[in-house]
PDB file of C-alpha atoms and ligand atoms in Angstrom:
ATOM      1  CA  MET A   1      -0.185  -0.157   0.355  1.00  0.00           C
ATOM      2  CA  THR A   2       0.906   3.449  -0.695  1.00  0.00           C
ATOM      3  CA  GLU A   3       2.721   5.583   2.082  1.00  0.00           C
ATOM      4  CA  ILE A   4      -0.082   8.326   2.946  1.00  0.00           C
ATOM      5  CA  LYS A   5       0.019  11.602   3.921  1.00  0.00           C
ATOM      6  CA  ILE A   6      -2.981  13.451   5.057  1.00  0.00           C
ATOM      7  CA  LEU A   7      -3.094  17.575   4.424  1.00  0.00           C
ATOM      8  CA  LYS A   8      -5.914  19.661   5.871  1.00  0.00           C
ATOM      9  CA  ILE A   9      -6.117  23.464   4.561  1.00  0.00           C
ATOM     10  CA  GLY A  10      -8.469  25.065   6.491  1.00  0.00           C
ATOM     11  CA  GLY A  11     -11.553  27.630   5.303  1.00  0.00           C
ATOM     12  CA  SER A  12      -9.731  30.703   6.501  1.00  0.00           C
ATOM     13  CA  VAL A  13      -7.111  30.156   4.342  1.00  0.00           C
ATOM     14  CA  LEU A  14      -9.241  29.251   1.096  1.00  0.00           C
ATOM     15  CA  THR A  15     -11.861  31.771   1.868  1.00  0.00           C
ATOM     16  CA  ASP A  16     -12.319  35.197   3.154  1.00  0.00           C
ATOM     17  CA  LYS A  17     -14.536  33.999   6.392  1.00  0.00           C
ATOM     18  CA  ASN A  18     -16.158  36.952   6.918  1.00  0.00           C
ATOM     19  CA  ARG A  19     -17.583  37.502   3.128  1.00  0.00           C
ATOM     20  CA  LEU A  20     -20.713  34.684   2.419  1.00  0.00           C
ATOM     21  CA  GLU A  21     -19.079  32.371  -0.238  1.00  0.00           C
ATOM     22  CA  SER A  22     -15.906  34.433  -1.019  1.00  0.00           C
ATOM     23  CA  ALA A  23     -13.346  32.012  -2.110  1.00  0.00           C
ATOM     24  CA  ARG A  24      -9.735  33.316  -2.312  1.00  0.00           C
ATOM     25  CA  MET A  25      -9.066  32.111  -5.672  1.00  0.00           C
ATOM     26  CA  ASP A  26      -5.171  32.992  -5.734  1.00  0.00           C
ATOM     27  CA  GLU A  27      -4.833  31.027  -2.498  1.00  0.00           C
ATOM     28  CA  ILE A  28      -6.567  28.164  -3.689  1.00  0.00           C
ATOM     29  CA  GLU A  29      -4.566  27.916  -6.981  1.00  0.00           C
ATOM     30  CA  ARG A  30      -1.126  28.555  -5.263  1.00  0.00           C
ATOM     31  CA  ILE A  31      -2.078  25.916  -2.925  1.00  0.00           C
ATOM     32  CA  ALA A  32      -2.870  23.632  -5.814  1.00  0.00           C
ATOM     33  CA  ALA A  33       0.100  24.108  -7.538  1.00  0.00           C
ATOM     34  CA  GLU A  34       2.299  23.434  -4.279  1.00  0.00           C
ATOM     35  CA  ILE A  35       0.064  20.034  -3.664  1.00  0.00           C
ATOM     36  CA  ALA A  36       0.428  19.164  -7.608  1.00  0.00           C
ATOM     37  CA  LYS A  37       4.115  19.322  -7.495  1.00  0.00           C
ATOM     38  CA  TYR A  38       4.089  17.190  -4.550  1.00  0.00           C
ATOM     39  CA  GLY A  39       2.731  13.917  -6.074  1.00  0.00           C
ATOM     40  CA  SER A  40       1.221  10.984  -4.875  1.00  0.00           C
ATOM     41  CA  GLY A  41       0.185   9.652  -1.775  1.00  0.00           C
ATOM     42  CA  LEU A  42      -1.817  12.514  -0.489  1.00  0.00           C
ATOM     43  CA  ILE A  43      -5.121  12.598   1.084  1.00  0.00           C
ATOM     44  CA  LEU A  44      -6.569  16.358   1.117  1.00  0.00           C
ATOM     45  CA  VAL A  45      -9.204  17.765   3.636  1.00  0.00           C
ATOM     46  CA  HIS A  46     -10.448  21.330   3.244  1.00  0.00           C
ATOM     47  CA  GLY A  47     -12.220  23.149   5.821  1.00  0.00           C
ATOM     48  CA  ALA A  48     -15.418  25.284   4.531  1.00  0.00           C
ATOM     49  CA  GLY A  49     -14.755  29.172   5.890  1.00  0.00           C
ATOM     50  CA  SER A  50     -17.497  31.187   4.384  1.00  0.00           C
ATOM     51  CA  PHE A  51     -18.993  28.400   2.081  1.00  0.00           C
ATOM     52  CA  GLY A  52     -20.374  26.549   5.469  1.00  0.00           C
ATOM     53  CA  HIS A  53     -20.339  28.011   8.566  1.00  0.00           C
ATOM     54  CA  ILE A  54     -22.439  30.787   7.348  1.00  0.00           C
ATOM     55  CA  HIS A  55     -25.266  28.580   6.354  1.00  0.00           C
ATOM     56  CA  ALA A  56     -24.943  25.958   9.357  1.00  0.00           C
ATOM     57  CA  GLU A  57     -25.430  29.108  11.529  1.00  0.00           C
ATOM     58  CA  ARG A  58     -28.329  30.662   9.633  1.00  0.00           C
ATOM     59  CA  TYR A  59     -30.242  27.165   9.929  1.00  0.00           C
ATOM     60  CA  ASN A  60     -28.925  26.956  13.526  1.00  0.00           C
ATOM     61  CA  LEU A  61     -28.209  23.363  12.712  1.00  0.00           C
ATOM     62  CA  ALA A  62     -26.048  22.525  15.894  1.00  0.00           C
ATOM     63  CA  GLU A  63     -29.652  23.060  17.327  1.00  0.00           C
ATOM     64  CA  ARG A  64     -32.273  21.780  14.994  1.00  0.00           C
ATOM     65  CA  PHE A  65     -32.807  19.224  12.485  1.00  0.00           C
ATOM     66  CA  SER A  66     -33.459  21.225   9.170  1.00  0.00           C
ATOM     67  CA  ALA A  67     -33.485  19.114   5.592  1.00  0.00           C
ATOM     68  CA  GLU A  68     -33.233  22.330   4.035  1.00  0.00           C
ATOM     69  CA  GLY A  69     -30.593  23.355   6.270  1.00  0.00           C
ATOM     70  CA  VAL A  70     -28.554  20.202   5.283  1.00  0.00           C
ATOM     71  CA  LEU A  71     -29.242  20.764   1.847  1.00  0.00           C
ATOM     72  CA  GLU A  72     -27.926  24.155   1.522  1.00  0.00           C
ATOM     73  CA  THR A  73     -25.235  23.892   3.788  1.00  0.00           C
ATOM     74  CA  HIS A  74     -23.750  20.885   1.973  1.00  0.00           C
ATOM     75  CA  ARG A  75     -24.406  22.274  -1.562  1.00  0.00           C
ATOM     76  CA  SER A  76     -22.435  25.177  -0.531  1.00  0.00           C
ATOM     77  CA  VAL A  77     -19.394  23.482   0.717  1.00  0.00           C
ATOM     78  CA  VAL A  78     -19.357  21.266  -2.460  1.00  0.00           C
ATOM     79  CA  ARG A  79     -19.166  24.707  -4.342  1.00  0.00           C
ATOM     80  CA  LEU A  80     -15.895  25.339  -2.405  1.00  0.00           C
ATOM     81  CA  ASN A  81     -14.893  21.441  -3.286  1.00  0.00           C
ATOM     82  CA  ASP A  82     -15.709  22.417  -6.888  1.00  0.00           C
ATOM     83  CA  LEU A  83     -13.021  25.222  -6.719  1.00  0.00           C
ATOM     84  CA  VAL A  84     -10.505  23.350  -4.830  1.00  0.00           C
ATOM     85  CA  VAL A  85     -10.937  20.140  -7.140  1.00  0.00           C
ATOM     86  CA  GLU A  86     -10.917  22.310 -10.728  1.00  0.00           C
ATOM     87  CA  SER A  87      -7.938  23.862  -9.151  1.00  0.00           C
ATOM     88  CA  LEU A  88      -5.877  20.948  -8.335  1.00  0.00           C
ATOM     89  CA  ARG A  89      -6.606  19.428 -11.655  1.00  0.00           C
ATOM     90  CA  MET A  90      -5.736  22.474 -13.935  1.00  0.00           C
ATOM     91  CA  ALA A  91      -2.421  22.541 -11.873  1.00  0.00           C
ATOM     92  CA  GLY A  92      -2.008  18.627 -13.231  1.00  0.00           C
ATOM     93  CA  SER A  93      -2.915  16.381 -10.229  1.00  0.00           C
ATOM     94  CA  SER A  94      -5.663  13.858 -10.413  1.00  0.00           C
ATOM     95  CA  PRO A  95      -8.119  14.799  -7.645  1.00  0.00           C
ATOM     96  CA  VAL A  96     -11.677  13.583  -7.112  1.00  0.00           C
ATOM     97  CA  PRO A  97     -14.084  14.848  -4.620  1.00  0.00           C
ATOM     98  CA  VAL A  98     -15.314  12.543  -1.455  1.00  0.00           C
ATOM     99  CA  HIS A  99     -18.363  14.339  -0.095  1.00  0.00           C
ATOM    100  CA  PRO A 100     -18.481  13.239   3.515  1.00  0.00           C
ATOM    101  CA  LEU A 101     -22.337  13.557   3.870  1.00  0.00           C
ATOM    102  CA  SER A 102     -22.471  10.808   1.554  1.00  0.00           C
ATOM    103  CA  CYS A 103     -20.274   8.264   3.720  1.00  0.00           C
ATOM    104  CA  THR A 104     -19.956   9.414   7.056  1.00  0.00           C
ATOM    105  CA  LEU A 105     -22.406   8.890   9.924  1.00  0.00           C
ATOM    106  CA  LEU A 106     -22.362  10.608  13.165  1.00  0.00           C
ATOM    107  CA  ARG A 107     -23.923  10.514  16.678  1.00  0.00           C
ATOM    108  CA  ASP A 108     -23.695  13.003  18.915  1.00  0.00           C
ATOM    109  CA  GLY A 109     -21.716  15.186  16.681  1.00  0.00           C
ATOM    110  CA  ARG A 110     -18.945  12.424  16.525  1.00  0.00           C
ATOM    111  CA  ILE A 111     -17.976  10.233  13.487  1.00  0.00           C
ATOM    112  CA  GLU A 112     -19.565   6.742  14.392  1.00  0.00           C
ATOM    113  CA  ALA A 113     -18.843   5.230  10.792  1.00  0.00           C
ATOM    114  CA  MET A 114     -17.432   6.489   7.914  1.00  0.00           C
ATOM    115  CA  GLU A 115     -16.581   4.572   4.513  1.00  0.00           C
ATOM    116  CA  THR A 116     -12.834   4.632   4.035  1.00  0.00           C
ATOM    117  CA  GLU A 117     -11.932   1.901   1.420  1.00  0.00           C
ATOM    118  CA  PRO A 118     -12.783   4.053  -1.379  1.00  0.00           C
ATOM    119  CA  VAL A 119     -10.621   6.709  -0.640  1.00  0.00           C
ATOM    120  CA  ILE A 120      -7.680   4.168  -0.049  1.00  0.00           C
ATOM    121  CA  GLU A 121      -8.537   2.511  -3.151  1.00  0.00           C
ATOM    122  CA  MET A 122      -8.299   6.361  -4.878  1.00  0.00           C
ATOM    123  CA  VAL A 123      -4.823   6.737  -2.951  1.00  0.00           C
ATOM    124  CA  ASN A 124      -3.535   3.296  -4.280  1.00  0.00           C
ATOM    125  CA  ARG A 125      -4.333   4.572  -8.132  1.00  0.00           C
ATOM    126  CA  GLY A 126      -2.521   7.968  -7.849  1.00  0.00           C
ATOM    127  CA  ILE A 127      -5.910   9.683  -7.296  1.00  0.00           C
ATOM    128  CA  VAL A 128      -5.913  12.471  -4.725  1.00  0.00           C
ATOM    129  CA  PRO A 129      -9.321  12.382  -2.866  1.00  0.00           C
ATOM    130  CA  VAL A 130     -10.373  15.935  -1.737  1.00  0.00           C
ATOM    131  CA  LEU A 131     -12.774  15.692   1.473  1.00  0.00           C
ATOM    132  CA  HIS A 132     -14.210  18.593   3.144  1.00  0.00           C
ATOM    133  CA  GLY A 133     -15.768  19.906   6.111  1.00  0.00           C
ATOM    134  CA  ASP A 134     -19.534  19.233   5.834  1.00  0.00           C
ATOM    135  CA  VAL A 135     -23.000  18.609   7.296  1.00  0.00           C
ATOM    136  CA  ALA A 136     -23.527  15.026   8.131  1.00  0.00           C
ATOM    137  CA  MET A 137     -26.327  12.717   9.198  1.00  0.00           C
ATOM    138  CA  ASP A 138     -26.182  12.406  12.761  1.00  0.00           C
ATOM    139  CA  ARG A 139     -28.052   9.233  14.684  1.00  0.00           C
ATOM    140  CA  SER A 140     -28.924  11.108  17.602  1.00  0.00           C
ATOM    141  CA  ARG A 141     -29.495  14.583  16.276  1.00  0.00           C
ATOM    142  CA  GLY A 142     -30.574  14.237  12.945  1.00  0.00           C
ATOM    143  CA  ALA A 143     -27.801  16.327  11.411  1.00  0.00           C
ATOM    144  CA  GLY A 144     -24.720  17.507  12.596  1.00  0.00           C
ATOM    145  CA  ILE A 145     -21.442  19.392  11.268  1.00  0.00           C
ATOM    146  CA  VAL A 146     -18.277  17.167  10.823  1.00  0.00           C
ATOM    147  CA  SER A 147     -15.587  19.628  10.553  1.00  0.00           C
ATOM    148  CA  GLY A 148     -12.569  18.867   8.446  1.00  0.00           C
ATOM    149  CA  ASP A 149     -10.296  18.454  11.550  1.00  0.00           C
ATOM    150  CA  GLN A 150     -12.692  15.716  12.957  1.00  0.00           C
ATOM    151  CA  LEU A 151     -12.137  13.968   9.330  1.00  0.00           C
ATOM    152  CA  VAL A 152      -8.504  14.000   9.734  1.00  0.00           C
ATOM    153  CA  SER A 153      -8.380  12.671  12.859  1.00  0.00           C
ATOM    154  CA  HIS A 154     -10.991   9.919  12.074  1.00  0.00           C
ATOM    155  CA  LEU A 155      -8.740   8.931   8.682  1.00  0.00           C
ATOM    156  CA  ALA A 156      -5.731   9.172  10.711  1.00  0.00           C
ATOM    157  CA  ARG A 157      -6.676   6.812  13.523  1.00  0.00           C
ATOM    158  CA  SER A 158      -7.492   4.471  10.919  1.00  0.00           C
ATOM    159  CA  LEU A 159      -5.191   4.524   7.885  1.00  0.00           C
ATOM    160  CA  LYS A 160      -1.787   5.725  10.415  1.00  0.00           C
ATOM    161  CA  PRO A 161      -0.579   7.743   7.750  1.00  0.00           C
ATOM    162  CA  GLU A 162       3.265   8.944   7.688  1.00  0.00           C
ATOM    163  CA  ILE A 163       2.264  12.612   7.926  1.00  0.00           C
ATOM    164  CA  VAL A 164      -0.601  14.318   9.191  1.00  0.00           C
ATOM    165  CA  ALA A 165      -0.425  18.429   8.754  1.00  0.00           C
ATOM    166  CA  LEU A 166      -2.977  21.241   9.331  1.00  0.00           C
ATOM    167  CA  GLY A 167      -2.410  24.145   7.387  1.00  0.00           C
ATOM    168  CA  THR A 168      -4.112  27.382   8.945  1.00  0.00           C
ATOM    169  CA  ALA A 169      -4.009  31.144   8.591  1.00  0.00           C
ATOM    170  CA  VAL A 170      -1.631  31.127  11.667  1.00  0.00           C
ATOM    171  CA  ASP A 171       1.883  30.429  12.098  1.00  0.00           C
ATOM    172  CA  GLY A 172       0.777  27.355  14.703  1.00  0.00           C
ATOM    173  CA  VAL A 173      -0.633  27.254  18.503  1.00  0.00           C
ATOM    174  CA  ILE A 174       0.446  30.310  19.684  1.00  0.00           C
ATOM    175  CA  PHE A 175       0.902  30.865  23.501  1.00  0.00           C
ATOM    176  CA  ARG A 176       1.562  34.718  24.808  1.00  0.00           C
ATOM    177  CA  GLY A 177       2.962  35.826  21.382  1.00  0.00           C
ATOM    178  CA  GLU A 178       4.940  32.775  20.628  1.00  0.00           C
ATOM    179  CA  VAL A 179       4.333  29.747  18.537  1.00  0.00           C
ATOM    180  CA  LEU A 180       4.908  26.705  20.511  1.00  0.00           C
ATOM    181  CA  ALA A 181       7.204  24.177  18.957  1.00  0.00           C
ATOM    182  CA  GLU A 182       5.403  21.221  20.643  1.00  0.00           C
ATOM    183  CA  VAL A 183       2.086  20.661  22.566  1.00  0.00           C
ATOM    184  CA  ARG A 184       1.342  17.535  24.467  1.00  0.00           C
ATOM    185  CA  ARG A 185      -2.143  16.920  26.500  1.00  0.00           C
ATOM    186  CA  GLU A 186      -0.281  17.960  29.640  1.00  0.00           C
ATOM    187  CA  ASP A 187       0.381  21.441  28.151  1.00  0.00           C
ATOM    188  CA  LEU A 188      -3.405  21.985  28.020  1.00  0.00           C
ATOM    189  CA  PRO A 189      -4.239  23.393  31.131  1.00  0.00           C
ATOM    190  CA  LYS A 190      -1.395  26.153  30.996  1.00  0.00           C
ATOM    191  CA  ILE A 191      -2.286  27.263  27.577  1.00  0.00           C
ATOM    192  CA  SER A 192      -5.963  26.570  27.159  1.00  0.00           C
ATOM    193  CA  SER A 193      -6.980  29.990  28.394  1.00  0.00           C
ATOM    194  CA  GLU A 194      -5.403  31.613  25.403  1.00  0.00           C
ATOM    195  CA  LEU A 195      -6.791  29.310  22.337  1.00  0.00           C
ATOM    196  CA  GLY A 196      -8.717  31.672  20.463  1.00  0.00           C
ATOM    197  CA  ALA A 197     -11.766  30.882  18.520  1.00  0.00           C
ATOM    198  CA  SER A 198     -11.357  31.602  14.927  1.00  0.00           C
ATOM    199  CA  ALA A 199     -11.615  34.849  13.145  1.00  0.00           C
ATOM    200  CA  GLY A 200     -15.161  34.863  11.396  1.00  0.00           C
ATOM    201  CA  VAL A 201     -18.297  32.668  11.739  1.00  0.00           C
ATOM    202  CA  ASP A 202     -16.845  29.347  12.802  1.00  0.00           C
ATOM    203  CA  VAL A 203     -19.250  26.455  14.431  1.00  0.00           C
ATOM    204  CA  THR A 204     -16.293  23.785  14.638  1.00  0.00           C
ATOM    205  CA  GLY A 205     -14.494  25.750  17.586  1.00  0.00           C
ATOM    206  CA  GLY A 206     -11.481  27.451  15.878  1.00  0.00           C
ATOM    207  CA  MET A 207      -7.942  26.585  17.055  1.00  0.00           C
ATOM    208  CA  ARG A 208      -9.748  25.076  20.576  1.00  0.00           C
ATOM    209  CA  GLY A 209     -11.498  22.679  18.654  1.00  0.00           C
ATOM    210  CA  LYS A 210      -8.514  21.717  16.164  1.00  0.00           C
ATOM    211  CA  LEU A 211      -6.379  21.240  19.319  1.00  0.00           C
ATOM    212  CA  GLY A 212      -8.815  18.780  21.064  1.00  0.00           C
ATOM    213  CA  GLU A 213      -9.031  16.711  17.934  1.00  0.00           C
ATOM    214  CA  LEU A 214      -5.376  16.374  17.359  1.00  0.00           C
ATOM    215  CA  LEU A 215      -4.539  15.747  21.132  1.00  0.00           C
ATOM    216  CA  ASP A 216      -7.030  12.983  20.987  1.00  0.00           C
ATOM    217  CA  LEU A 217      -5.381  11.628  17.885  1.00  0.00           C
ATOM    218  CA  ALA A 218      -1.988  11.876  19.632  1.00  0.00           C
ATOM    219  CA  ASP A 219      -3.318   9.944  22.478  1.00  0.00           C
ATOM    220  CA  GLU A 220      -3.468   7.086  19.707  1.00  0.00           C
ATOM    221  CA  GLY A 221       0.359   7.851  18.850  1.00  0.00           C
ATOM    222  CA  VAL A 222      -0.172   9.700  15.646  1.00  0.00           C
ATOM    223  CA  GLY A 223       1.163  13.026  15.878  1.00  0.00           C
ATOM    224  CA  SER A 224       0.425  16.197  13.772  1.00  0.00           C
ATOM    225  CA  LEU A 225       1.600  19.482  12.702  1.00  0.00           C
ATOM    226  CA  VAL A 226      -0.242  22.584  12.590  1.00  0.00           C
ATOM    227  CA  PHE A 227       1.417  25.102  10.479  1.00  0.00           C
ATOM    228  CA  ASN A 228       0.814  28.499   8.280  1.00  0.00           C
ATOM    229  CA  ALA A 229      -0.501  27.548   4.760  1.00  0.00           C
ATOM    230  CA  GLU A 230      -0.292  30.804   4.033  1.00  0.00           C
ATOM    231  CA  LYS A 231       3.358  30.764   3.350  1.00  0.00           C
ATOM    232  CA  ALA A 232       4.593  30.153  -0.080  1.00  0.00           C
ATOM    233  CA  GLY A 233       6.283  26.842  -0.110  1.00  0.00           C
ATOM    234  CA  ILE A 234       5.492  25.505   3.653  1.00  0.00           C
ATOM    235  CA  ILE A 235       3.558  22.966   2.040  1.00  0.00           C
ATOM    236  CA  GLU A 236       5.778  21.031   0.051  1.00  0.00           C
ATOM    237  CA  ARG A 237       8.311  21.384   2.817  1.00  0.00           C
ATOM    238  CA  VAL A 238       5.870  20.013   5.501  1.00  0.00           C
ATOM    239  CA  LEU A 239       4.714  16.877   3.096  1.00  0.00           C
ATOM    240  CA  GLY A 240       8.564  16.317   2.766  1.00  0.00           C
ATOM    241  CA  GLY A 241       8.501  15.592   6.387  1.00  0.00           C
ATOM    242  CA  GLU A 242      10.046  19.123   7.473  1.00  0.00           C
ATOM    243  CA  ARG A 243       8.623  20.273  11.109  1.00  0.00           C
ATOM    244  CA  ALA A 244       7.177  23.873  10.735  1.00  0.00           C
ATOM    245  CA  GLY A 245       4.558  25.319  13.119  1.00  0.00           C
ATOM    246  CA  THR A 246       3.650  23.102  16.188  1.00  0.00           C
ATOM    247  CA  PHE A 247       4.045  19.679  16.595  1.00  0.00           C
ATOM    248  CA  VAL A 248       1.192  18.317  18.441  1.00  0.00           C
ATOM    249  CA  GLY A 249       2.920  14.948  20.124  1.00  0.00           C
ATOM    250  CA  GLY A 250       1.986  11.400  20.184  1.00  0.00           C
ATOM    251  CA  LYS A 251       2.696   9.159  23.049  1.00  0.00           C
ATOM    252  CA  ILE A 252       5.656   7.661  22.522  1.00  0.00           C
TER     253      ILE A 252
HETATM  254  C1  IPE B 301     -16.956  23.101   8.602  1.00  0.00           C
HETATM  255  O1  IPE B 301     -15.623  22.422   8.489  1.00  0.00           O
HETATM  256  C2  IPE B 301     -17.783  22.195   8.024  1.00  0.00           C
HETATM  257  C3  IPE B 301     -19.154  23.080   7.751  1.00  0.00           C
HETATM  258  C4  IPE B 301     -19.389  24.240   8.458  1.00  0.00           C
HETATM  259  C5  IPE B 301     -20.152  22.485   7.011  1.00  0.00           C
HETATM  260  P1  IPE B 301     -14.047  23.022   9.085  1.00  0.00           P
HETATM  261  O2  IPE B 301     -14.687  23.263  10.459  1.00  0.00           O
HETATM  262  O3  IPE B 301     -13.196  22.102   8.701  1.00  0.00           O
HETATM  263  O4  IPE B 301     -14.118  24.302   8.278  1.00  0.00           O
HETATM  264  P2  IPE B 301     -12.866  25.624   8.686  1.00  0.00           P
HETATM  265  O5  IPE B 301     -11.208  24.988   8.389  1.00  0.00           O
HETATM  266  O6  IPE B 301     -13.157  25.797   9.953  1.00  0.00           O
HETATM  267  O7  IPE B 301     -13.286  26.801   7.903  1.00  0.00           O
END
């Protein structure tokens, strides 16, 4: 089986989080070019930014089931997914969209089941599966939001990739103005008061939510990197195994 690397690019990098469905095409194209240069073995997950959070909030999906809210939120993130997939294709990569709504089931907001076999087959055939934060059916609540971060942590738990990297619009986990080189679970009480929510509308918890996912993953022995994907060239370096930003450490 091909060595797998999982890369997530946050919605704040790909979109203007404060303006409804406003894609940052220059960033999407730059990132697509960097990924295309990189080659095979990659699973890409992207966030929703202003393509999902605003709809999810408008329909109050976290509190109340709404079939229309499910459709509108999903359609919105699919529009962003289309832009990402198309930019990757134009850059010379071989992407295909994978929509979590169709292959993931939640219970109480957490992934209970996800069909990952097709994703593995895609990777083995040199395809880059492109997943995204999405709305998904939830056995207990009707519907819920599955963040890209939760997808990353779920996929990483079952696929044990070589590299797990999360590109954000900040330099890493920041504490008292400094980027932390490494975070482990025991550091959380000290730093948690400073972990910000995301700029703009965010229904999945900003840096605090992200770190929660990554520390759970770390507890199972899979470390990950939180880095600044707005810096040109960094994606290639991170996928090449370089440490940048903050390493969220696994139990060794
Ligand atoms: C959220 O996905 C999905 C929806 C709101 C539908 P993410 O939580 O992964 O998105 P970003 O990266 O914070 O924008």
